[in-house]
Amino acid sequence: MTRFSFKQRGLSLIELMVAMGLSLVIVGAAAYLYLATRENQGKLDQSAEASEVGNYALRLLGRDLGNAGFYPSSDAEVALPNFLNVYTNVTGLEAYNQGIYGCEGAPFNFALNACDPKVDNDPDTLVISYFTSDVRSGQGGQRDDCEGNDVALAPENASRGGVAASTSPNVTPMLPLFAANHYTLQTSASTLMRFDGRAVSTRSLLCKGLVSDTNNLPISIIAGLDDLQLLYGVSGEPAAAGASPPVEFFTADKVKDQGSLEIDGVNLAPWQRVVAVRVCVISKTYQTANAVSSGPQQWQDCSGATQPAGDSSLRKTYTQVFSVRNHLKASY
């Protein structure tokens, strides 16, 4: 047996508490780093989603604005002195007497064929009208409306399409068919709950064509939007030869106050004088988009004013000006 013995010595209470404290600090730092990384990644994902939603809505509206005022110039019907007469002869309603019409802070009332009363800070409504082209390819004059319906089925085209065209999308109509798409925003029917327990709702971009369905209601195209604001570029007094007439941008209500004006020998009503549309859409995420260390973020509205966040959803503003045909003559 050895003459030496070794005493086993454990940790003291102080050493154990120090070790536990250090362990808790390390675990806490790791947990914070994990949460911050996860939330920052969520912020990046939602920022990408907001960008995708905003860009998609802007491109969709811009693409349809390319139809506004379209009429296939190869058709004999435009032998009229001014092809705008074709528009006014179809329905006789102000909203469809040209390629562009709008409602400020209100939806379009399909029963009255007019705008509902304005509500401050509510989204605008855009009405785009055009005629179809069944005899040429390229951009403009699509036969299907924004709901995917063949516009030959609309009552406004009963005498223009003929019996065959009204029953088959593959038959060329007697005359170019009239089409109109109505775009607005509406609060989404469903909301998602954020991790902090508060509900966040967004608006959906809605569209309604001319063809009535069972409920005669617009369809939702994309959710995740917060606002849609529109300004209309209106031609002013005719300029000198070789120069373009000045253009000033107005809200929909102000457009109606501009009055008629003779341009290039044609007397144009206020909405027929619109030659450009400034579209502003604001996207909004459902979930919180702030990192752990940050608070609610401010954002800019369509007028450029800075707004308080009110919540921690991420908002992004997208603005673009689109030129439109509207009152161009048959020579285009």
mmCIF file of C-alpha atoms in Angstrom:
data_model
loop_
_atom_site.group_PDB
_atom_site.id
_atom_site.type_symbol
_atom_site.label_atom_id
_atom_site.label_comp_id
_atom_site.label_asym_id
_atom_site.label_seq_id
_atom_site.Cartn_x
_atom_site.Cartn_y
_atom_site.Cartn_z
ATOM 1 C CA MET A 1 0.000 0.000 0.000
ATOM 2 C CA THR A 2 1.297 3.402 -0.902
ATOM 3 C CA ARG A 3 2.319 5.709 1.843
ATOM 4 C CA PHE A 4 0.763 8.713 0.058
ATOM 5 C CA SER A 5 -2.923 9.551 -0.041
ATOM 6 C CA PHE A 6 -4.596 12.189 -2.108
ATOM 7 C CA LYS A 7 -7.519 14.217 -0.885
ATOM 8 C CA GLN A 8 -10.296 14.809 -3.393
ATOM 9 C CA ARG A 9 -11.341 18.441 -3.449
ATOM 10 C CA GLY A 10 -14.636 19.718 -5.087
ATOM 11 C CA LEU A 11 -15.787 23.230 -6.138
ATOM 12 C CA SER A 12 -16.637 25.742 -3.528
ATOM 13 C CA LEU A 13 -20.067 27.367 -3.518
ATOM 14 C CA ILE A 14 -18.594 30.651 -4.756
ATOM 15 C CA GLU A 15 -16.779 28.937 -7.634
ATOM 16 C CA LEU A 16 -19.969 27.096 -8.602
ATOM 17 C CA MET A 17 -21.999 30.314 -8.619
ATOM 18 C CA VAL A 18 -19.381 32.098 -10.708
ATOM 19 C CA ALA A 19 -19.360 29.229 -13.220
ATOM 20 C CA MET A 20 -23.150 29.189 -13.394
ATOM 21 C CA GLY A 21 -23.216 32.963 -13.878
ATOM 22 C CA LEU A 22 -20.729 32.805 -16.732
ATOM 23 C CA SER A 23 -22.697 29.972 -18.315
ATOM 24 C CA LEU A 24 -25.911 31.982 -18.113
ATOM 25 C CA VAL A 25 -24.211 34.992 -19.716
ATOM 26 C CA ILE A 26 -22.909 32.845 -22.568
ATOM 27 C CA VAL A 27 -26.283 31.147 -23.067
ATOM 28 C CA GLY A 28 -28.077 34.506 -22.935
ATOM 29 C CA ALA A 29 -25.707 36.045 -25.473
ATOM 30 C CA ALA A 30 -26.121 33.044 -27.767
ATOM 31 C CA ALA A 31 -29.918 33.211 -27.445
ATOM 32 C CA TYR A 32 -29.932 36.948 -28.171
ATOM 33 C CA LEU A 33 -27.664 36.451 -31.167
ATOM 34 C CA TYR A 34 -29.930 33.675 -32.445
ATOM 35 C CA LEU A 35 -33.101 35.743 -32.004
ATOM 36 C CA ALA A 36 -31.520 38.811 -33.587
ATOM 37 C CA THR A 37 -30.241 36.766 -36.531
ATOM 38 C CA ARG A 38 -33.609 35.083 -37.009
ATOM 39 C CA GLU A 39 -35.519 38.367 -36.809
ATOM 40 C CA ASN A 40 -33.090 40.158 -39.113
ATOM 41 C CA GLN A 41 -33.490 37.330 -41.603
ATOM 42 C CA GLY A 42 -37.251 37.675 -41.243
ATOM 43 C CA LYS A 43 -36.896 41.394 -41.897
ATOM 44 C CA LEU A 44 -34.909 40.712 -45.069
ATOM 45 C CA ASP A 45 -37.481 38.153 -46.225
ATOM 46 C CA GLN A 46 -40.382 40.510 -45.607
ATOM 47 C CA SER A 47 -38.554 43.401 -47.219
ATOM 48 C CA ALA A 48 -38.118 41.246 -50.324
ATOM 49 C CA GLU A 49 -41.798 40.270 -50.184
ATOM 50 C CA ALA A 50 -42.898 43.900 -49.843
ATOM 51 C CA SER A 51 -40.711 44.822 -52.810
ATOM 52 C CA GLU A 52 -42.176 42.018 -54.894
ATOM 53 C CA VAL A 53 -45.760 42.999 -54.044
ATOM 54 C CA GLY A 54 -45.200 46.709 -54.705
ATOM 55 C CA ASN A 55 -43.349 46.162 -57.971
ATOM 56 C CA TYR A 56 -45.919 43.650 -59.198
ATOM 57 C CA ALA A 57 -48.836 46.003 -58.506
ATOM 58 C CA LEU A 58 -47.040 48.887 -60.212
ATOM 59 C CA ARG A 59 -46.151 46.801 -63.282
ATOM 60 C CA LEU A 60 -49.676 45.400 -63.551
ATOM 61 C CA LEU A 61 -51.285 48.844 -63.484
ATOM 62 C CA GLY A 62 -48.676 50.232 -65.861
ATOM 63 C CA ARG A 63 -49.217 47.410 -68.328
ATOM 64 C CA ASP A 64 -52.973 47.995 -68.407
ATOM 65 C CA LEU A 65 -52.480 51.757 -68.684
ATOM 66 C CA GLY A 66 -50.825 50.940 -72.007
ATOM 67 C CA ASN A 67 -54.302 49.885 -73.168
ATOM 68 C CA ALA A 68 -56.007 53.110 -72.097
ATOM 69 C CA GLY A 69 -57.592 54.780 -75.107
ATOM 70 C CA PHE A 70 -56.510 52.006 -77.484
ATOM 71 C CA TYR A 71 -58.434 51.599 -80.719
ATOM 72 C CA PRO A 72 -57.180 49.502 -83.684
ATOM 73 C CA SER A 73 -56.489 52.114 -86.349
ATOM 74 C CA SER A 74 -57.013 49.601 -89.173
ATOM 75 C CA ASP A 75 -60.765 49.536 -88.556
ATOM 76 C CA ALA A 76 -63.005 51.603 -90.821
ATOM 77 C CA GLU A 77 -65.016 52.860 -87.870
ATOM 78 C CA VAL A 78 -62.324 55.434 -87.089
ATOM 79 C CA ALA A 79 -63.135 57.277 -90.304
ATOM 80 C CA LEU A 80 -65.100 59.512 -87.939
ATOM 81 C CA PRO A 81 -63.489 62.969 -87.531
ATOM 82 C CA ASN A 82 -62.547 62.061 -83.956
ATOM 83 C CA PHE A 83 -62.318 58.480 -82.757
ATOM 84 C CA LEU A 84 -63.420 59.581 -79.267
ATOM 85 C CA ASN A 85 -66.923 59.511 -80.699
ATOM 86 C CA VAL A 86 -66.599 55.728 -80.700
ATOM 87 C CA TYR A 87 -66.131 55.798 -76.927
ATOM 88 C CA THR A 88 -69.024 58.146 -76.226
ATOM 89 C CA ASN A 89 -71.348 56.141 -78.482
ATOM 90 C CA VAL A 90 -70.823 52.835 -76.626
ATOM 91 C CA THR A 91 -72.229 53.657 -73.190
ATOM 92 C CA GLY A 92 -72.811 57.400 -73.050
ATOM 93 C CA LEU A 93 -71.450 57.348 -69.468
ATOM 94 C CA GLU A 94 -68.769 59.794 -68.329
ATOM 95 C CA ALA A 95 -66.604 57.041 -66.860
ATOM 96 C CA TYR A 96 -66.218 55.358 -70.262
ATOM 97 C CA ASN A 97 -66.119 58.343 -72.636
ATOM 98 C CA GLN A 98 -62.307 58.074 -72.880
ATOM 99 C CA GLY A 99 -59.453 55.822 -71.882
ATOM 100 C CA ILE A 100 -58.985 57.134 -68.325
ATOM 101 C CA TYR A 101 -61.297 57.887 -65.421
ATOM 102 C CA GLY A 102 -60.734 57.952 -61.673
ATOM 103 C CA CYS A 103 -62.347 58.200 -58.251
ATOM 104 C CA GLU A 104 -60.534 60.043 -55.472
ATOM 105 C CA GLY A 105 -60.660 58.311 -52.109
ATOM 106 C CA ALA A 106 -63.597 56.126 -53.120
ATOM 107 C CA PRO A 107 -64.503 52.953 -55.020
ATOM 108 C CA PHE A 108 -66.447 52.914 -58.282
ATOM 109 C CA ASN A 109 -70.154 52.205 -57.806
ATOM 110 C CA PHE A 110 -71.187 49.732 -60.527
ATOM 111 C CA ALA A 111 -74.879 50.172 -59.835
ATOM 112 C CA LEU A 112 -74.694 53.940 -60.395
ATOM 113 C CA ASN A 113 -71.763 53.880 -62.844
ATOM 114 C CA ALA A 114 -70.159 56.657 -60.831
ATOM 115 C CA CYS A 115 -67.826 57.216 -57.893
ATOM 116 C CA ASP A 116 -68.969 56.756 -54.316
ATOM 117 C CA PRO A 117 -68.540 59.741 -51.957
ATOM 118 C CA LYS A 118 -64.932 60.587 -51.173
ATOM 119 C CA VAL A 119 -63.411 59.510 -47.843
ATOM 120 C CA ASP A 120 -60.224 61.304 -46.795
ATOM 121 C CA ASN A 121 -57.077 59.139 -46.873
ATOM 122 C CA ASP A 122 -58.862 56.231 -48.567
ATOM 123 C CA PRO A 123 -57.322 54.638 -51.690
ATOM 124 C CA ASP A 124 -58.205 55.906 -55.168
ATOM 125 C CA THR A 125 -59.871 53.972 -57.979
ATOM 126 C CA LEU A 126 -58.659 53.795 -61.584
ATOM 127 C CA VAL A 127 -60.879 52.987 -64.586
ATOM 128 C CA ILE A 128 -59.105 51.998 -67.816
ATOM 129 C CA SER A 129 -61.115 51.728 -71.058
ATOM 130 C CA TYR A 130 -60.038 50.519 -74.485
ATOM 131 C CA PHE A 131 -61.170 48.583 -77.550
ATOM 132 C CA THR A 132 -59.929 45.133 -78.458
ATOM 133 C CA SER A 133 -57.890 44.146 -81.471
ATOM 134 C CA ASP A 134 -58.575 40.692 -82.934
ATOM 135 C CA VAL A 135 -56.754 41.304 -86.202
ATOM 136 C CA ARG A 136 -53.235 42.233 -85.118
ATOM 137 C CA SER A 137 -50.700 40.935 -82.636
ATOM 138 C CA GLY A 138 -48.627 42.914 -80.188
ATOM 139 C CA GLN A 139 -49.297 45.002 -77.111
ATOM 140 C CA GLY A 140 -52.721 46.503 -76.525
ATOM 141 C CA GLY A 141 -56.303 45.529 -77.111
ATOM 142 C CA GLN A 142 -56.498 42.275 -75.173
ATOM 143 C CA ARG A 143 -59.781 40.407 -75.611
ATOM 144 C CA ASP A 144 -59.878 39.221 -71.966
ATOM 145 C CA ASP A 145 -60.459 41.687 -69.147
ATOM 146 C CA CYS A 146 -58.573 41.742 -65.826
ATOM 147 C CA GLU A 147 -60.814 38.928 -64.516
ATOM 148 C CA GLY A 148 -60.026 36.716 -67.488
ATOM 149 C CA ASN A 149 -63.495 37.093 -69.025
ATOM 150 C CA ASP A 150 -64.108 37.535 -72.743
ATOM 151 C CA VAL A 151 -65.479 41.080 -73.101
ATOM 152 C CA ALA A 152 -67.703 39.908 -75.972
ATOM 153 C CA LEU A 153 -70.034 38.699 -73.208
ATOM 154 C CA ALA A 154 -70.524 42.219 -71.816
ATOM 155 C CA PRO A 155 -73.889 43.891 -72.565
ATOM 156 C CA GLU A 156 -72.040 46.918 -73.998
ATOM 157 C CA ASN A 157 -70.802 44.687 -76.846
ATOM 158 C CA ALA A 158 -74.096 43.031 -77.728
ATOM 159 C CA SER A 159 -74.373 44.889 -81.039
ATOM 160 C CA ARG A 160 -70.622 45.081 -81.748
ATOM 161 C CA GLY A 161 -69.599 41.462 -81.488
ATOM 162 C CA GLY A 162 -72.358 39.680 -83.355
ATOM 163 C CA VAL A 163 -73.924 36.388 -82.302
ATOM 164 C CA ALA A 164 -70.912 34.242 -83.177
ATOM 165 C CA ALA A 165 -68.392 36.384 -81.294
ATOM 166 C CA SER A 166 -70.594 36.552 -78.200
ATOM 167 C CA THR A 167 -70.552 32.759 -77.918
ATOM 168 C CA SER A 168 -66.969 31.962 -78.905
ATOM 169 C CA PRO A 169 -63.693 33.733 -78.029
ATOM 170 C CA ASN A 170 -62.156 32.442 -81.272
ATOM 171 C CA VAL A 171 -64.503 34.378 -83.564
ATOM 172 C CA THR A 172 -63.545 37.859 -84.770
ATOM 173 C CA PRO A 173 -66.270 40.365 -83.782
ATOM 174 C CA MET A 174 -68.043 42.645 -86.223
ATOM 175 C CA LEU A 175 -66.436 45.709 -84.624
ATOM 176 C CA PRO A 176 -63.684 46.172 -82.017
ATOM 177 C CA LEU A 177 -65.104 45.267 -78.619
ATOM 178 C CA PHE A 178 -65.271 47.700 -75.731
ATOM 179 C CA ALA A 179 -63.430 46.787 -72.511
ATOM 180 C CA ALA A 180 -63.035 48.502 -69.141
ATOM 181 C CA ASN A 181 -61.091 47.465 -66.049
ATOM 182 C CA HIS A 182 -61.662 49.020 -62.620
ATOM 183 C CA TYR A 183 -58.821 48.910 -60.059
ATOM 184 C CA THR A 184 -59.041 49.802 -56.374
ATOM 185 C CA LEU A 185 -57.863 48.660 -52.929
ATOM 186 C CA GLN A 186 -59.927 47.048 -50.201
ATOM 187 C CA THR A 187 -59.067 45.870 -46.709
ATOM 188 C CA SER A 188 -58.147 42.201 -46.826
ATOM 189 C CA ALA A 189 -60.836 39.871 -45.527
ATOM 190 C CA SER A 190 -58.285 37.864 -43.534
ATOM 191 C CA THR A 191 -55.584 38.996 -41.119
ATOM 192 C CA LEU A 192 -52.535 37.258 -39.716
ATOM 193 C CA MET A 193 -51.498 37.346 -36.074
ATOM 194 C CA ARG A 194 -48.008 38.623 -35.360
ATOM 195 C CA PHE A 195 -45.843 36.863 -32.780
ATOM 196 C CA ASP A 196 -46.548 39.664 -30.299
ATOM 197 C CA GLY A 197 -50.261 38.865 -30.397
ATOM 198 C CA ARG A 198 -51.472 41.908 -32.339
ATOM 199 C CA ALA A 199 -53.379 41.557 -35.611
ATOM 200 C CA VAL A 200 -52.168 43.331 -38.743
ATOM 201 C CA SER A 201 -54.431 43.775 -41.752
ATOM 202 C CA THR A 202 -53.458 44.930 -45.222
ATOM 203 C CA ARG A 203 -55.388 45.837 -48.357
ATOM 204 C CA SER A 204 -55.779 43.833 -51.550
ATOM 205 C CA LEU A 205 -55.668 45.159 -55.105
ATOM 206 C CA LEU A 206 -59.076 44.419 -56.631
ATOM 207 C CA CYS A 207 -60.174 44.480 -60.249
ATOM 208 C CA LYS A 208 -63.569 44.344 -61.959
ATOM 209 C CA GLY A 209 -64.188 44.097 -65.679
ATOM 210 C CA LEU A 210 -67.421 44.715 -67.594
ATOM 211 C CA VAL A 211 -68.667 41.140 -67.637
ATOM 212 C CA SER A 212 -71.037 40.553 -64.699
ATOM 213 C CA ASP A 213 -70.733 37.395 -62.627
ATOM 214 C CA THR A 214 -73.179 36.011 -60.071
ATOM 215 C CA ASN A 215 -72.201 38.479 -57.340
ATOM 216 C CA ASN A 216 -70.984 41.281 -59.619
ATOM 217 C CA LEU A 217 -68.035 41.753 -57.266
ATOM 218 C CA PRO A 218 -64.390 42.534 -58.097
ATOM 219 C CA ILE A 219 -61.742 39.872 -57.676
ATOM 220 C CA SER A 220 -58.623 40.112 -55.513
ATOM 221 C CA ILE A 221 -55.393 40.150 -57.510
ATOM 222 C CA ILE A 222 -52.755 40.537 -54.806
ATOM 223 C CA ALA A 223 -52.715 41.268 -51.061
ATOM 224 C CA GLY A 224 -50.112 43.094 -48.997
ATOM 225 C CA LEU A 225 -50.823 46.697 -50.051
ATOM 226 C CA ASP A 226 -51.596 49.745 -47.914
ATOM 227 C CA ASP A 227 -52.471 52.554 -50.324
ATOM 228 C CA LEU A 228 -53.093 53.492 -53.965
ATOM 229 C CA GLN A 229 -52.921 57.179 -54.905
ATOM 230 C CA LEU A 230 -53.280 58.568 -58.418
ATOM 231 C CA LEU A 231 -52.530 61.894 -60.082
ATOM 232 C CA TYR A 232 -53.533 62.668 -63.663
ATOM 233 C CA GLY A 233 -51.476 64.701 -66.112
ATOM 234 C CA VAL A 234 -53.863 67.023 -67.981
ATOM 235 C CA SER A 235 -52.972 68.814 -71.232
ATOM 236 C CA GLY A 236 -53.039 72.580 -70.909
ATOM 237 C CA GLU A 237 -53.391 75.370 -73.429
ATOM 238 C CA PRO A 238 -52.013 74.499 -76.883
ATOM 239 C CA ALA A 239 -48.348 75.421 -77.197
ATOM 240 C CA ALA A 240 -46.473 76.914 -80.110
ATOM 241 C CA ALA A 241 -46.038 74.861 -83.271
ATOM 242 C CA GLY A 242 -43.657 71.977 -82.745
ATOM 243 C CA ALA A 243 -43.905 72.127 -78.953
ATOM 244 C CA SER A 244 -45.902 69.928 -76.606
ATOM 245 C CA PRO A 245 -48.728 71.502 -74.608
ATOM 246 C CA PRO A 246 -47.953 71.946 -70.911
ATOM 247 C CA VAL A 247 -49.147 69.233 -68.552
ATOM 248 C CA GLU A 248 -50.198 69.698 -64.934
ATOM 249 C CA PHE A 249 -51.020 66.868 -62.525
ATOM 250 C CA PHE A 250 -54.279 66.831 -60.581
ATOM 251 C CA THR A 251 -56.251 64.558 -58.309
ATOM 252 C CA ALA A 252 -59.391 62.970 -59.767
ATOM 253 C CA ASP A 253 -61.661 65.590 -58.189
ATOM 254 C CA LYS A 254 -59.528 68.414 -59.599
ATOM 255 C CA VAL A 255 -59.529 66.872 -63.083
ATOM 256 C CA LYS A 256 -63.313 67.231 -63.204
ATOM 257 C CA ASP A 257 -62.952 70.963 -62.500
ATOM 258 C CA GLN A 258 -60.616 71.667 -65.431
ATOM 259 C CA GLY A 259 -63.314 72.129 -68.060
ATOM 260 C CA SER A 260 -63.213 71.382 -71.781
ATOM 261 C CA LEU A 261 -60.490 72.674 -74.070
ATOM 262 C CA GLU A 262 -59.900 72.616 -77.830
ATOM 263 C CA ILE A 263 -56.617 70.909 -78.672
ATOM 264 C CA ASP A 264 -55.522 70.198 -82.251
ATOM 265 C CA GLY A 265 -58.953 71.155 -83.511
ATOM 266 C CA VAL A 266 -60.798 68.760 -81.187
ATOM 267 C CA ASN A 267 -62.871 69.880 -78.212
ATOM 268 C CA LEU A 268 -61.824 67.651 -75.311
ATOM 269 C CA ALA A 269 -63.659 67.134 -72.037
ATOM 270 C CA PRO A 270 -61.539 67.150 -68.823
ATOM 271 C CA TRP A 271 -60.924 63.392 -68.661
ATOM 272 C CA GLN A 272 -60.204 63.283 -72.386
ATOM 273 C CA ARG A 273 -57.347 65.733 -71.774
ATOM 274 C CA VAL A 274 -55.470 63.275 -69.527
ATOM 275 C CA VAL A 275 -52.185 62.221 -71.163
ATOM 276 C CA ALA A 276 -50.310 60.700 -68.203
ATOM 277 C CA VAL A 277 -51.028 59.004 -64.887
ATOM 278 C CA ARG A 278 -48.801 59.112 -61.799
ATOM 279 C CA VAL A 279 -49.323 55.848 -59.911
ATOM 280 C CA CYS A 280 -48.216 55.466 -56.295
ATOM 281 C CA VAL A 281 -48.633 52.167 -54.439
ATOM 282 C CA ILE A 282 -47.528 51.383 -50.899
ATOM 283 C CA SER A 283 -46.881 47.800 -49.873
ATOM 284 C CA LYS A 284 -47.179 46.628 -46.263
ATOM 285 C CA THR A 285 -46.019 43.437 -44.575
ATOM 286 C CA TYR A 286 -48.280 41.383 -42.325
ATOM 287 C CA GLN A 287 -45.684 40.523 -39.711
ATOM 288 C CA THR A 288 -43.344 42.719 -37.703
ATOM 289 C CA ALA A 289 -40.256 43.638 -39.669
ATOM 290 C CA ASN A 290 -38.072 45.240 -36.997
ATOM 291 C CA ALA A 291 -34.912 43.790 -35.526
ATOM 292 C CA VAL A 292 -34.714 43.096 -31.796
ATOM 293 C CA SER A 293 -32.728 46.229 -31.124
ATOM 294 C CA SER A 294 -34.887 48.616 -33.182
ATOM 295 C CA GLY A 295 -38.304 50.153 -32.712
ATOM 296 C CA PRO A 296 -41.136 51.094 -35.091
ATOM 297 C CA GLN A 297 -39.889 52.649 -38.312
ATOM 298 C CA GLN A 298 -41.148 55.780 -40.041
ATOM 299 C CA TRP A 299 -42.187 55.710 -43.687
ATOM 300 C CA GLN A 300 -43.024 58.104 -46.515
ATOM 301 C CA ASP A 301 -46.499 58.347 -48.005
ATOM 302 C CA CYS A 302 -47.331 59.050 -51.655
ATOM 303 C CA SER A 303 -46.996 62.803 -51.140
ATOM 304 C CA GLY A 304 -43.478 62.382 -49.756
ATOM 305 C CA ALA A 305 -44.486 63.246 -46.189
ATOM 306 C CA THR A 306 -42.939 61.226 -43.352
ATOM 307 C CA GLN A 307 -45.498 59.279 -41.348
ATOM 308 C CA PRO A 308 -45.204 57.610 -37.927
ATOM 309 C CA ALA A 309 -45.180 53.846 -38.185
ATOM 310 C CA GLY A 310 -48.059 53.182 -35.814
ATOM 311 C CA ASP A 311 -46.980 49.552 -35.836
ATOM 312 C CA SER A 312 -43.863 47.598 -36.721
ATOM 313 C CA SER A 313 -44.985 46.500 -40.179
ATOM 314 C CA LEU A 314 -42.644 47.415 -43.009
ATOM 315 C CA ARG A 315 -44.002 49.753 -45.698
ATOM 316 C CA LYS A 316 -42.457 50.558 -49.076
ATOM 317 C CA THR A 317 -43.575 53.244 -51.514
ATOM 318 C CA TYR A 318 -43.371 52.846 -55.298
ATOM 319 C CA THR A 319 -44.143 55.671 -57.731
ATOM 320 C CA GLN A 320 -44.031 55.884 -61.523
ATOM 321 C CA VAL A 321 -45.531 58.098 -64.223
ATOM 322 C CA PHE A 322 -47.102 56.369 -67.235
ATOM 323 C CA SER A 323 -48.025 58.129 -70.466
ATOM 324 C CA VAL A 324 -51.318 57.102 -72.057
ATOM 325 C CA ARG A 325 -52.917 57.303 -75.504
ATOM 326 C CA ASN A 326 -56.322 58.544 -74.372
ATOM 327 C CA HIS A 327 -57.115 61.347 -76.813
ATOM 328 C CA LEU A 328 -54.748 60.467 -79.663
ATOM 329 C CA LYS A 329 -56.356 60.342 -83.062
ATOM 330 C CA ALA A 330 -56.669 57.394 -85.424
ATOM 331 C CA SER A 331 -53.302 58.249 -86.983
ATOM 332 C CA TYR A 332 -51.454 56.517 -84.112
#
